[in-house]
mmCIF file of C-alpha atoms in Angstrom:
data_model
loop_
_atom_site.group_PDB
_atom_site.id
_atom_site.type_symbol
_atom_site.label_atom_id
_atom_site.label_comp_id
_atom_site.label_asym_id
_atom_site.label_seq_id
_atom_site.Cartn_x
_atom_site.Cartn_y
_atom_site.Cartn_z
ATOM 1 C CA MET F 1 -0.329 -0.257 -0.100
ATOM 2 C CA THR F 2 2.928 2.365 0.559
ATOM 3 C CA LEU F 3 4.392 1.800 -2.494
ATOM 4 C CA LEU F 4 0.930 2.086 -4.375
ATOM 5 C CA ALA F 5 0.289 5.533 -2.848
ATOM 6 C CA THR F 6 3.975 6.597 -3.575
ATOM 7 C CA ALA F 7 4.151 5.800 -6.906
ATOM 8 C CA LEU F 8 0.785 7.302 -7.591
ATOM 9 C CA THR F 9 1.405 10.207 -5.661
ATOM 10 C CA ALA F 10 4.986 10.692 -7.942
ATOM 11 C CA GLY F 11 3.074 9.882 -11.376
ATOM 12 C CA VAL F 12 0.578 12.943 -10.703
ATOM 13 C CA SER F 13 3.466 15.426 -9.522
ATOM 14 C CA GLY F 14 5.127 14.347 -12.434
ATOM 15 C CA VAL F 15 2.491 15.576 -14.825
ATOM 16 C CA LEU F 16 1.852 18.422 -13.227
ATOM 17 C CA LEU F 17 5.518 19.411 -13.051
ATOM 18 C CA TRP F 18 5.135 18.951 -16.901
ATOM 19 C CA LEU F 19 1.623 20.667 -17.356
ATOM 20 C CA GLY F 20 3.454 23.543 -15.386
ATOM 21 C CA TRP F 21 6.835 22.996 -17.842
ATOM 22 C CA LEU F 22 4.273 23.766 -20.597
ATOM 23 C CA LEU F 23 2.489 26.312 -19.290
ATOM 24 C CA VAL F 24 5.338 28.547 -18.864
ATOM 25 C CA GLY F 25 6.299 27.771 -22.047
ATOM 26 C CA ASN F 26 3.413 28.957 -23.568
ATOM 27 C CA VAL F 27 3.078 32.077 -21.661
ATOM 28 C CA VAL F 28 6.492 33.113 -21.838
ATOM 29 C CA GLY F 29 6.672 32.583 -25.671
ATOM 30 C CA ASN F 30 3.882 34.153 -26.643
ATOM 31 C CA ALA F 31 4.988 37.582 -24.994
ATOM 32 C CA PRO F 32 4.295 40.940 -27.514
ATOM 33 C CA GLN F 33 7.864 41.629 -29.779
ATOM 34 C CA LEU F 34 9.773 44.314 -28.992
ATOM 35 C CA PRO F 35 11.030 46.832 -31.610
ATOM 36 C CA PHE F 36 14.106 46.252 -34.259
ATOM 37 C CA GLY F 37 17.318 47.700 -33.110
ATOM 38 C CA SER F 38 16.271 47.351 -29.573
ATOM 39 C CA SER F 39 19.200 46.696 -26.801
ATOM 40 C CA ILE F 40 18.369 43.749 -24.436
ATOM 41 C CA VAL F 41 20.315 42.189 -21.792
ATOM 42 C CA VAL F 42 18.754 38.593 -20.261
ATOM 43 C CA GLY F 43 20.578 37.448 -17.436
ATOM 44 C CA GLY F 44 23.743 39.587 -18.721
ATOM 45 C CA VAL F 45 23.723 38.797 -22.252
ATOM 46 C CA HIS F 46 22.943 40.647 -24.911
ATOM 47 C CA VAL F 47 20.282 39.096 -27.200
ATOM 48 C CA THR F 48 18.510 40.606 -30.094
ATOM 49 C CA PRO F 49 14.418 41.154 -30.387
ATOM 50 C CA GLN F 50 14.107 37.834 -32.255
ATOM 51 C CA GLU F 51 15.665 35.975 -29.927
ATOM 52 C CA TRP F 52 14.205 37.638 -26.599
ATOM 53 C CA ALA F 53 11.154 35.609 -26.405
ATOM 54 C CA ASN F 54 12.814 32.001 -26.473
ATOM 55 C CA VAL F 55 15.352 33.062 -24.371
ATOM 56 C CA MET F 56 12.895 33.990 -22.086
ATOM 57 C CA ARG F 57 10.822 30.986 -22.203
ATOM 58 C CA GLU F 58 13.920 29.110 -22.002
ATOM 59 C CA GLN F 59 15.040 30.122 -19.014
ATOM 60 C CA ALA F 60 11.407 30.204 -17.639
ATOM 61 C CA ARG F 61 11.430 26.583 -18.357
ATOM 62 C CA ASP F 62 14.435 25.986 -16.617
ATOM 63 C CA ARG F 63 13.577 27.712 -13.066
ATOM 64 C CA VAL F 64 10.323 25.842 -13.405
ATOM 65 C CA LEU F 65 12.084 22.664 -13.828
ATOM 66 C CA GLN F 66 14.477 23.370 -10.818
ATOM 67 C CA ALA F 67 11.944 24.396 -8.527
ATOM 68 C CA GLY F 68 9.017 21.989 -9.445
ATOM 69 C CA SER F 69 11.921 19.184 -9.106
ATOM 70 C CA VAL F 70 12.580 19.980 -5.840
ATOM 71 C CA ALA F 71 8.779 20.453 -4.819
ATOM 72 C CA PHE F 72 8.598 16.756 -6.582
ATOM 73 C CA LEU F 73 10.858 15.246 -3.985
ATOM 74 C CA LEU F 74 9.756 16.669 -1.345
ATOM 75 C CA VAL F 75 5.675 15.557 -2.117
ATOM 76 C CA VAL F 76 6.805 12.346 -2.873
ATOM 77 C CA LEU F 77 9.095 11.654 0.021
ATOM 78 C CA ALA F 78 6.358 13.132 2.134
ATOM 79 C CA ALA F 79 3.754 11.149 0.960
ATOM 80 C CA ALA F 80 6.251 8.171 0.941
ATOM 81 C CA ILE F 81 6.153 8.881 4.955
ATOM 82 C CA LEU F 82 2.561 9.312 5.325
ATOM 83 C CA ALA F 83 1.190 5.872 3.683
ATOM 84 C CA TRP F 84 3.930 4.317 5.712
ATOM 85 C CA ALA F 85 2.489 5.671 8.544
ATOM 86 C CA LEU F 86 -1.241 5.327 8.044
ATOM 87 C CA THR F 87 -0.841 1.771 6.946
ATOM 88 C CA GLY F 88 1.120 0.672 9.447
ATOM 89 C CA ARG F 89 -1.824 2.361 12.229
ATOM 90 C CA LEU F 90 -4.716 1.055 10.032
ATOM 91 C CA LEU F 91 -2.895 -2.892 9.518
ATOM 92 C CA ARG F 92 -1.616 -2.817 13.264
ATOM 93 C CA PRO F 93 -4.813 -4.452 14.184
ATOM 94 C CA LEU F 94 -4.837 -7.088 11.298
ATOM 95 C CA GLN F 95 -1.686 -8.020 12.427
ATOM 96 C CA GLU F 96 -2.370 -8.146 15.825
ATOM 97 C CA VAL F 97 -6.042 -10.643 14.462
ATOM 98 C CA THR F 98 -3.494 -13.070 12.269
ATOM 99 C CA ALA F 99 -1.024 -13.538 15.593
ATOM 100 C CA THR F 100 -3.739 -14.109 17.798
ATOM 101 C CA ALA F 101 -4.937 -16.722 14.983
ATOM 102 C CA ARG F 102 -1.650 -18.366 14.705
ATOM 103 C CA ARG F 103 -1.378 -18.371 18.228
ATOM 104 C CA LEU F 104 -4.387 -20.444 18.979
ATOM 105 C CA SER F 105 -4.537 -24.385 19.092
ATOM 106 C CA ALA F 106 -6.727 -26.106 20.845
ATOM 107 C CA ALA F 107 -5.348 -25.505 24.552
ATOM 108 C CA SER F 108 -5.697 -21.837 23.695
ATOM 109 C CA LEU F 109 -8.204 -21.218 23.130
ATOM 110 C CA GLY F 110 -9.370 -19.092 25.701
ATOM 111 C CA GLU F 111 -7.659 -16.000 24.559
ATOM 112 C CA ARG F 112 -9.005 -13.214 22.473
ATOM 113 C CA ILE F 113 -8.348 -10.075 20.399
ATOM 114 C CA ALA F 114 -9.874 -7.924 22.608
ATOM 115 C CA LEU F 115 -9.421 -5.088 20.564
ATOM 116 C CA ARG F 116 -9.344 -1.507 21.868
ATOM 117 C CA GLY F 117 -10.002 1.678 19.536
ATOM 118 C CA PRO F 118 -13.164 2.762 17.428
ATOM 119 C CA ARG F 119 -15.249 0.742 16.427
ATOM 120 C CA ASP F 120 -14.735 0.592 12.817
ATOM 121 C CA GLU F 121 -14.342 -2.167 9.986
ATOM 122 C CA VAL F 122 -11.498 -3.896 11.644
ATOM 123 C CA ALA F 123 -12.895 -3.603 15.391
ATOM 124 C CA GLN F 124 -15.913 -5.538 13.843
ATOM 125 C CA LEU F 125 -13.637 -7.977 12.483
ATOM 126 C CA ALA F 126 -11.961 -8.517 15.791
ATOM 127 C CA ASP F 127 -15.234 -8.742 17.549
ATOM 128 C CA THR F 128 -16.562 -11.395 14.788
ATOM 129 C CA PHE F 129 -13.226 -13.110 15.354
ATOM 130 C CA ASP F 130 -13.790 -13.291 18.818
ATOM 131 C CA ALA F 131 -17.467 -14.671 18.733
ATOM 132 C CA MET F 132 -16.146 -17.423 16.247
ATOM 133 C CA LEU F 133 -13.545 -18.071 19.208
ATOM 134 C CA ASP F 134 -16.205 -18.176 21.637
ATOM 135 C CA ARG F 135 -18.300 -20.742 19.656
ATOM 136 C CA LEU F 136 -15.216 -23.238 18.776
ATOM 137 C CA GLN F 137 -14.564 -22.964 22.567
ATOM 138 C CA ALA F 138 -17.764 -24.131 23.754
ATOM 139 C CA THR F 139 -17.568 -27.049 20.916
ATOM 140 C CA PHE F 140 -13.816 -27.949 21.947
ATOM 141 C CA GLU F 141 -15.220 -28.207 25.780
ATOM 142 C CA ALA F 142 -18.476 -29.936 24.891
ATOM 143 C CA GLN F 143 -16.311 -32.663 22.845
ATOM 144 C CA ARG F 144 -13.567 -33.053 25.516
ATOM 145 C CA ARG F 145 -17.056 -33.675 28.039
ATOM 146 C CA PHE F 146 -18.320 -36.451 25.607
ATOM 147 C CA VAL F 147 -14.991 -38.136 25.109
ATOM 148 C CA ALA F 148 -14.437 -38.287 28.542
ATOM 149 C CA ASN F 149 -18.054 -39.385 30.024
ATOM 150 C CA ALA F 150 -18.287 -41.908 27.056
ATOM 151 C CA SER F 151 -15.292 -43.014 28.309
ATOM 152 C CA HIS F 152 -16.215 -43.550 31.863
ATOM 153 C CA GLU F 153 -19.649 -45.073 30.411
ATOM 154 C CA LEU F 154 -17.664 -47.723 28.260
ATOM 155 C CA ARG F 155 -15.105 -48.091 31.068
ATOM 156 C CA THR F 156 -17.709 -49.315 34.059
ATOM 157 C CA PRO F 157 -19.590 -52.501 32.395
ATOM 158 C CA LEU F 158 -15.616 -53.319 30.824
ATOM 159 C CA SER F 159 -14.493 -53.102 34.641
ATOM 160 C CA VAL F 160 -17.809 -55.073 36.146
ATOM 161 C CA ILE F 161 -17.116 -58.189 33.398
ATOM 162 C CA ARG F 162 -13.381 -57.856 34.162
ATOM 163 C CA THR F 163 -14.156 -57.633 38.530
ATOM 164 C CA GLU F 164 -16.160 -60.629 38.059
ATOM 165 C CA LEU F 165 -13.876 -62.861 35.597
ATOM 166 C CA ASP F 166 -11.482 -62.276 37.571
ATOM 167 C CA VAL F 167 -13.096 -62.826 41.261
ATOM 168 C CA THR F 168 -15.078 -66.390 40.143
ATOM 169 C CA LEU F 169 -11.884 -67.850 38.130
ATOM 170 C CA SER F 170 -9.690 -66.922 40.895
ATOM 171 C CA ASP F 171 -11.757 -68.833 43.363
ATOM 172 C CA PRO F 172 -10.803 -72.605 43.264
ATOM 173 C CA ALA F 173 -14.682 -73.499 45.485
ATOM 174 C CA ALA F 174 -15.930 -71.442 42.816
ATOM 175 C CA ASP F 175 -19.637 -74.348 41.969
ATOM 176 C CA THR F 176 -22.017 -74.092 39.178
ATOM 177 C CA ALA F 177 -24.394 -71.590 41.001
ATOM 178 C CA GLU F 178 -21.751 -69.075 41.228
ATOM 179 C CA LEU F 179 -20.554 -69.398 37.646
ATOM 180 C CA ARG F 180 -24.425 -68.797 36.368
ATOM 181 C CA ARG F 181 -24.416 -65.828 39.010
ATOM 182 C CA MET F 182 -21.094 -64.311 37.286
ATOM 183 C CA SER F 183 -22.324 -65.123 33.728
ATOM 184 C CA ASP F 184 -25.965 -63.472 34.195
ATOM 185 C CA VAL F 185 -23.873 -59.735 35.821
ATOM 186 C CA VAL F 186 -21.131 -60.189 33.237
ATOM 187 C CA GLY F 187 -24.075 -60.603 30.495
ATOM 188 C CA GLN F 188 -26.088 -57.119 31.188
ATOM 189 C CA ALA F 189 -22.822 -55.036 31.835
ATOM 190 C CA ALA F 190 -22.072 -56.222 28.168
ATOM 191 C CA LEU F 191 -25.484 -55.964 27.330
ATOM 192 C CA ARG F 192 -25.222 -52.523 28.494
ATOM 193 C CA ALA F 193 -21.787 -51.806 26.733
ATOM 194 C CA SER F 194 -23.403 -52.643 23.310
ATOM 195 C CA GLN F 195 -26.642 -50.357 23.905
ATOM 196 C CA LEU F 196 -24.227 -47.423 24.801
ATOM 197 C CA VAL F 197 -22.084 -48.174 21.894
ATOM 198 C CA GLU F 198 -25.260 -48.849 19.318
ATOM 199 C CA ALA F 199 -26.659 -45.189 20.661
ATOM 200 C CA LEU F 200 -22.975 -43.602 19.808
ATOM 201 C CA LEU F 201 -22.860 -44.905 16.352
ATOM 202 C CA LEU F 202 -26.736 -43.647 16.274
ATOM 203 C CA LEU F 203 -26.069 -40.053 17.474
ATOM 204 C CA ALA F 204 -22.411 -39.806 15.742
ATOM 205 C CA ARG F 205 -24.391 -40.518 12.300
ATOM 206 C CA THR F 206 -27.255 -38.207 12.656
ATOM 207 C CA GLU F 207 -25.598 -35.056 14.471
ATOM 208 C CA GLY F 208 -25.085 -32.639 11.493
ATOM 209 C CA THR F 209 -26.238 -34.940 8.485
ATOM 210 C CA VAL F 210 -28.634 -34.980 5.693
ATOM 211 C CA LEU F 211 -30.933 -37.465 5.602
ATOM 212 C CA ALA F 212 -31.322 -40.164 2.790
ATOM 213 C CA VAL F 213 -34.806 -41.208 3.119
ATOM 214 C CA ARG F 214 -37.556 -38.298 2.644
ATOM 215 C CA GLU F 215 -41.291 -39.985 2.430
ATOM 216 C CA PRO F 216 -44.357 -38.786 3.946
ATOM 217 C CA VAL F 217 -44.659 -40.443 8.255
ATOM 218 C CA ASP F 218 -47.820 -40.523 10.218
ATOM 219 C CA LEU F 219 -46.367 -39.839 13.947
ATOM 220 C CA SER F 220 -49.437 -41.412 15.150
ATOM 221 C CA THR F 221 -48.048 -44.955 13.465
ATOM 222 C CA VAL F 222 -44.649 -44.749 14.835
ATOM 223 C CA VAL F 223 -46.309 -43.512 18.442
ATOM 224 C CA GLU F 224 -47.822 -46.928 18.139
ATOM 225 C CA SER F 225 -45.359 -48.966 17.001
ATOM 226 C CA ALA F 226 -42.654 -46.916 19.574
ATOM 227 C CA TRP F 227 -45.492 -48.283 22.325
ATOM 228 C CA ARG F 228 -45.632 -51.741 21.705
ATOM 229 C CA ALA F 229 -42.097 -52.119 22.501
ATOM 230 C CA ALA F 230 -42.488 -49.569 25.706
ATOM 231 C CA ARG F 231 -45.559 -50.931 27.250
ATOM 232 C CA SER F 232 -44.854 -53.850 28.901
ATOM 233 C CA ASP F 233 -42.140 -51.716 31.073
ATOM 234 C CA ALA F 234 -44.711 -48.602 31.523
ATOM 235 C CA THR F 235 -47.499 -51.675 32.649
ATOM 236 C CA ALA F 236 -44.037 -52.698 35.708
ATOM 237 C CA LEU F 237 -44.351 -49.439 37.201
ATOM 238 C CA GLY F 238 -47.968 -48.803 37.416
ATOM 239 C CA LEU F 239 -48.109 -46.055 34.861
ATOM 240 C CA SER F 240 -51.962 -44.381 33.394
ATOM 241 C CA THR F 241 -51.719 -43.121 30.558
ATOM 242 C CA VAL F 242 -53.441 -40.747 27.527
ATOM 243 C CA PHE F 243 -53.004 -41.045 24.311
ATOM 244 C CA ALA F 244 -54.854 -38.117 22.059
ATOM 245 C CA ILE F 245 -52.826 -39.078 18.839
ATOM 246 C CA GLU F 246 -54.304 -38.393 15.685
ATOM 247 C CA PRO F 247 -52.629 -38.737 12.011
ATOM 248 C CA ALA F 248 -49.822 -36.157 12.034
ATOM 249 C CA HIS F 249 -48.267 -36.222 8.584
ATOM 250 C CA ALA F 250 -44.519 -35.390 8.749
ATOM 251 C CA VAL F 251 -41.517 -35.772 6.091
ATOM 252 C CA GLY F 252 -38.402 -37.984 7.105
ATOM 253 C CA ASP F 253 -36.662 -40.993 7.224
ATOM 254 C CA PRO F 254 -39.478 -43.499 9.382
ATOM 255 C CA ALA F 255 -36.572 -45.634 11.027
ATOM 256 C CA LEU F 256 -34.861 -42.001 12.528
ATOM 257 C CA LEU F 257 -38.649 -40.963 13.371
ATOM 258 C CA GLU F 258 -39.778 -44.059 15.059
ATOM 259 C CA ARG F 259 -36.304 -43.949 17.030
ATOM 260 C CA VAL F 260 -37.246 -39.937 18.294
ATOM 261 C CA ALA F 261 -40.694 -41.721 19.600
ATOM 262 C CA GLY F 262 -39.580 -44.652 21.203
ATOM 263 C CA ASN F 263 -36.620 -42.697 22.890
ATOM 264 C CA LEU F 264 -39.474 -40.586 24.642
ATOM 265 C CA LEU F 265 -41.539 -42.757 25.713
ATOM 266 C CA GLU F 266 -38.589 -44.419 27.001
ATOM 267 C CA ASN F 267 -37.750 -41.337 28.299
ATOM 268 C CA ALA F 268 -40.609 -40.452 29.938
ATOM 269 C CA ILE F 269 -41.262 -44.232 31.300
ATOM 270 C CA ARG F 270 -37.875 -44.480 32.852
ATOM 271 C CA HIS F 271 -37.867 -41.592 34.609
ATOM 272 C CA ASN F 272 -40.875 -41.552 35.903
ATOM 273 C CA VAL F 273 -42.045 -42.300 39.956
ATOM 274 C CA ASP F 274 -44.070 -45.435 40.901
ATOM 275 C CA GLY F 275 -48.465 -44.570 39.972
ATOM 276 C CA GLY F 276 -47.000 -41.860 37.542
ATOM 277 C CA TRP F 277 -48.707 -40.380 34.499
ATOM 278 C CA ILE F 278 -47.614 -40.468 30.423
ATOM 279 C CA ASP F 279 -49.464 -37.867 28.053
ATOM 280 C CA VAL F 280 -48.833 -38.309 24.318
ATOM 281 C CA ARG F 281 -50.114 -36.276 21.916
ATOM 282 C CA THR F 282 -49.933 -35.735 17.810
ATOM 283 C CA GLU F 283 -50.627 -32.140 16.389
ATOM 284 C CA ALA F 284 -51.369 -31.647 12.464
ATOM 285 C CA GLY F 285 -50.858 -28.628 10.966
ATOM 286 C CA GLU F 286 -50.055 -26.829 7.416
ATOM 287 C CA GLU F 287 -46.623 -26.260 8.033
ATOM 288 C CA TRP F 288 -45.568 -28.257 11.440
ATOM 289 C CA SER F 289 -47.272 -31.966 12.804
ATOM 290 C CA ALA F 290 -46.000 -31.866 16.546
ATOM 291 C CA LEU F 291 -45.262 -34.650 18.520
ATOM 292 C CA ARG F 292 -45.967 -33.896 22.543
ATOM 293 C CA VAL F 293 -44.789 -36.694 25.242
ATOM 294 C CA SER F 294 -45.432 -35.302 28.903
ATOM 295 C CA SER F 295 -44.788 -37.355 32.153
ATOM 296 C CA SER F 296 -44.404 -36.743 35.629
ATOM 297 C CA GLY F 297 -41.153 -37.844 37.574
ATOM 298 C CA GLN F 298 -39.010 -35.343 39.646
ATOM 299 C CA GLU F 299 -39.143 -31.880 39.656
ATOM 300 C CA ILE F 300 -36.679 -30.249 37.706
ATOM 301 C CA PRO F 301 -35.592 -26.912 37.751
ATOM 302 C CA SER F 302 -36.126 -24.569 34.623
ATOM 303 C CA ASP F 303 -32.714 -23.432 34.339
ATOM 304 C CA ARG F 304 -31.484 -26.667 33.999
ATOM 305 C CA VAL F 305 -34.233 -28.466 31.430
ATOM 306 C CA ALA F 306 -31.628 -27.737 28.426
ATOM 307 C CA GLU F 307 -28.809 -29.692 30.021
ATOM 308 C CA LEU F 308 -31.195 -32.645 29.734
ATOM 309 C CA PHE F 309 -30.550 -32.569 26.064
ATOM 310 C CA GLU F 310 -26.486 -32.879 26.466
ATOM 311 C CA PRO F 311 -24.774 -36.677 26.086
ATOM 312 C CA PHE F 312 -25.309 -38.332 29.336
ATOM 313 C CA ARG F 313 -27.729 -36.458 30.799
ATOM 314 C CA ARG F 314 -29.944 -38.358 33.318
ATOM 315 C CA GLY F 315 -32.718 -36.709 34.688
ATOM 316 C CA GLY F 316 -31.046 -33.599 35.695
ATOM 317 C CA VAL F 317 -27.898 -35.287 37.107
ATOM 318 C CA ASP F 318 -24.837 -36.399 35.504
ATOM 319 C CA ARG F 319 -24.048 -39.535 35.036
ATOM 320 C CA THR F 320 -25.344 -41.113 38.476
ATOM 321 C CA ALA F 321 -28.557 -43.318 37.093
ATOM 322 C CA GLN F 322 -28.782 -47.259 36.954
ATOM 323 C CA SER F 323 -30.893 -47.211 33.867
ATOM 324 C CA GLY F 324 -30.304 -46.087 30.250
ATOM 325 C CA THR F 325 -27.640 -44.594 28.196
ATOM 326 C CA GLY F 326 -28.089 -40.840 28.921
ATOM 327 C CA LEU F 327 -28.437 -40.343 25.159
ATOM 328 C CA GLY F 328 -32.002 -40.241 24.454
ATOM 329 C CA LEU F 329 -32.500 -36.895 24.646
ATOM 330 C CA SER F 330 -29.217 -36.205 22.977
ATOM 331 C CA ILE F 331 -30.478 -38.533 19.595
ATOM 332 C CA VAL F 332 -33.750 -37.038 19.975
ATOM 333 C CA ARG F 333 -31.961 -33.243 19.586
ATOM 334 C CA ALA F 334 -29.898 -34.358 16.435
ATOM 335 C CA VAL F 335 -32.587 -36.741 15.142
ATOM 336 C CA VAL F 336 -35.004 -33.020 14.860
ATOM 337 C CA SER F 337 -32.133 -31.503 13.958
ATOM 338 C CA ALA F 338 -31.484 -33.670 10.839
ATOM 339 C CA HIS F 339 -35.356 -33.264 9.773
ATOM 340 C CA GLY F 340 -35.171 -29.534 9.745
ATOM 341 C CA GLY F 341 -37.833 -29.257 12.827
ATOM 342 C CA GLN F 342 -37.312 -27.946 16.361
ATOM 343 C CA LEU F 343 -37.577 -29.476 19.964
ATOM 344 C CA TYR F 344 -39.042 -27.604 22.966
ATOM 345 C CA ALA F 345 -38.859 -29.314 26.615
ATOM 346 C CA GLU F 346 -40.614 -27.537 29.663
ATOM 347 C CA PRO F 347 -41.071 -28.684 33.286
ATOM 348 C CA VAL F 348 -44.337 -29.830 34.404
ATOM 349 C CA ALA F 349 -45.780 -28.143 37.348
ATOM 350 C CA GLY F 350 -45.195 -30.627 40.710
ATOM 351 C CA GLY F 351 -42.554 -33.044 38.540
ATOM 352 C CA GLY F 352 -42.246 -34.433 35.235
ATOM 353 C CA LEU F 353 -41.224 -32.875 31.541
ATOM 354 C CA THR F 354 -42.800 -31.981 28.152
ATOM 355 C CA VAL F 355 -41.347 -32.918 25.522
ATOM 356 C CA THR F 356 -42.496 -31.321 22.091
ATOM 357 C CA ALA F 357 -41.118 -32.423 18.549
ATOM 358 C CA ARG F 358 -42.271 -30.632 15.672
ATOM 359 C CA LEU F 359 -41.503 -31.277 12.284
ATOM 360 C CA PRO F 360 -42.104 -30.390 8.544
ATOM 361 C CA ALA F 361 -45.304 -31.537 7.475
ATOM 362 C CA ALA F 362 -45.955 -33.527 4.662
ATOM 363 C CA PRO F 363 -48.039 -32.421 1.871
#
C-alpha cells in the first residue's frame, strides 16, 4: 500500500510538473515582440529582439524544472512517509488478529483479541473473530466432556466384566451357581456396553448429517409402534397413560422418527415415578406436525432443562442413574435437527417433563 500510494503521488506530481513546464513556456513564448534594433540584456547576455522570446521561454522552463524538481521530491517523500504511517496504523489491528490466530490451538482457545479503539470495520472483524472463538471453545469443551463421559460409561461395564471374571475364576471353590451368577452379571454388563455403543454410533451418524430418506411419515403410526415395545415397562411401574393421537404426517426417515418416539417414551417411563402418568399427543398443522410427550417424575429446575439434551445427562443429574445410556434426548435432538425440525422442553408443575418435537408437515 505504501509503494502504491508513493507511485501514484509520483505520477500525479510528474504530470503536474510537466503541465507547469508547458504552461510557462507557452505563456512566455506569447510575449509581445520588441522593436527592431532594441538592446536587450537577459541574465547578463545581450540578445536581439528576435531571440528575446526564445531565451525568456527557456529560462522560465529551466526555473520551473529546478523548483518543480525540489517540490516533486519533497511531495513524494512526504507521501511515502504518510502512507507508511497510515498503513502501519490501519494494519496493526489486522496484524494482532493474525498473530492471535497463529498462536491459537485446541489448548489455548481462551485467548481473545479484545481490540480497543474506534468501532470501525477492523474492530467489527476482531469482534466477529472473538465470537467465533467463543463458539469454537464451547464446541471443544463439549467435545472433551463428551469423550470423557463416553470413556467413563464404556469403562464401567468393562470393569464389571473384568472384576467378575477375575474374582470368580480365582475362586477354586466356585460352583455352578456362582458361575451362573457371574455369567448373568457379565451378560448384563455386555448388554449395557452394546446399547451404549449403538447409541453412540446412532448419535454420530445423525448429528450434522443430511437425511438419505425423505418420505411422508404418520407420527401416530410411529408412536403406536414405539409404544408396543415400551408398554411392558410402563405396566410394571403402574403408570396411567393417555394417548390423544391423530394422523399427523411429517416428512423424514421413518426409522429415525420411530427412534424419536421410542426415546421419548422410554425417557418418560424410565424417569417416572411409581403410579405416575404419561400423556402422548400428536398434532397436525399446515406447516408443522408435532409430537408431544409429557410425564410425571422428579422436579427439574427450569434453568437445567437444556442440560437434559446434553450427552450422559439423566433426569437432571450427571451419570448417576442406574439405567439408560444418557443419550436418549441427545439422539432426539440430533434427529429432529437433521429433519429441519424444532425441539422444545419444559418442566411440569409438581415434577416431570414435557418434550415437544415439531417436524415439517408432509403436503
